[in-house]
């Protein structure tokens, strides 16, 4: 890290930035394109305060403290379920470094760290997304839960949206609509395709939570040559914690065939970001076995006039009258660099030219063949 190179720039970023008063995306009014600035990679399995850094599945910016929060999707296997606090140093031409400054263990409702699957497979979290609420000084995070159906073993754990304080202590959980509860039959969410992203909206009055893949009732997963996959985005009232609407969003087909027809392949939504004019920035991620790189596309999704599908129990049987419309902003293949398993995105501080920044982070799955990768962009209005 070379902080002396960036002292004046960083001081400008944060002294002039007032986004801490609002939900981070509320004052981004338009996005016409994204200009790539740079990349920074964290060393594989870097050790920090007795933990192994990896599995970073989300990133969120705390403008007041000039820091970012990153959740790890380690299911308490390597270390206790946790999030990291980092500083990121950059200017309009270069991403310089990422400095880890703290790690916080997230506690269950009993006040203890979450167990791993060997200790208690029915209460092991699968952390995937985290957002900071500057109005309440609290954090909300998602868990995908678990669904294991074997001849001699059935493990069902519902996904969850949980409120904690910045010390990691449990506060409350949002109620879960019945449609999103786990079942041993092919109903409800698919395993590892549940709550992946979330975003505050409307000055922290609402929060949006998205599925990564379709519910069983809503139809098939993304295929190679089709675009019939539909996911749901849930809108909650933050004050009452009640779900107030659901919207349909159509995911793209899988970008490339897997190494064999039966090998693993996926396209889904790992993260969302609300911004002005009732729009959401949607990240779609494709991975196919046999290919190391992922295909990452960033879309602008428009919710204006979209149909509330809360009462619709099956998008396969009854299509949404008006789903979210989508417009491609960026296909990261156009950058000409290796792109890994991007899972998190956040709006960052303002550049000297008045344009906001957008930062992505990748989940390396604690695999030496993958990267913990930060990507920095300038938002062109």
mmCIF file of C-alpha atoms in Angstrom, residues 13 23 26 32 39 60 77 85 115 133 137 160 171 180 220 222 246 252 260 297 305 309 333 351 360:
data_model
loop_
_atom_site.group_PDB
_atom_site.id
_atom_site.type_symbol
_atom_site.label_atom_id
_atom_site.label_comp_id
_atom_site.label_asym_id
_atom_site.label_seq_id
_atom_site.Cartn_x
_atom_site.Cartn_y
_atom_site.Cartn_z
ATOM 1 C CA UNK A 13 -13.242 11.651 -2.125
ATOM 2 C CA UNK A 23 -29.018 4.679 0.830
ATOM 3 C CA UNK A 26 -30.306 6.757 -4.104
ATOM 4 C CA UNK A 32 -25.146 5.195 -19.518
ATOM 5 C CA UNK A 39 -8.061 -4.351 -10.743
ATOM 6 C CA UNK A 60 -20.732 -2.474 0.724
ATOM 7 C CA UNK A 77 -15.739 -24.437 8.098
ATOM 8 C CA UNK A 85 -13.658 -4.288 7.094
ATOM 9 C CA UNK A 115 -21.717 -23.683 13.972
ATOM 10 C CA UNK A 133 -27.660 0.916 7.069
ATOM 11 C CA UNK A 137 -25.838 1.899 12.205
ATOM 12 C CA UNK A 160 -32.711 -15.876 6.069
ATOM 13 C CA UNK A 171 -30.762 -8.203 16.476
ATOM 14 C CA UNK A 180 -39.251 -19.343 -0.099
ATOM 15 C CA UNK A 220 -36.276 -24.493 -15.082
ATOM 16 C CA UNK A 222 -31.022 -21.284 -17.109
ATOM 17 C CA UNK A 246 -42.301 -9.372 -5.450
ATOM 18 C CA UNK A 252 -29.968 -14.961 -19.581
ATOM 19 C CA UNK A 260 -19.778 -32.633 -20.863
ATOM 20 C CA UNK A 297 -22.876 -9.101 -17.397
ATOM 21 C CA UNK A 305 -44.823 -0.366 -13.818
ATOM 22 C CA UNK A 309 -46.318 -11.180 -8.292
ATOM 23 C CA UNK A 333 -15.648 -10.069 -21.677
ATOM 24 C CA UNK A 351 -14.328 10.924 -8.360
ATOM 25 C CA UNK A 360 -17.014 -5.454 -7.692
#
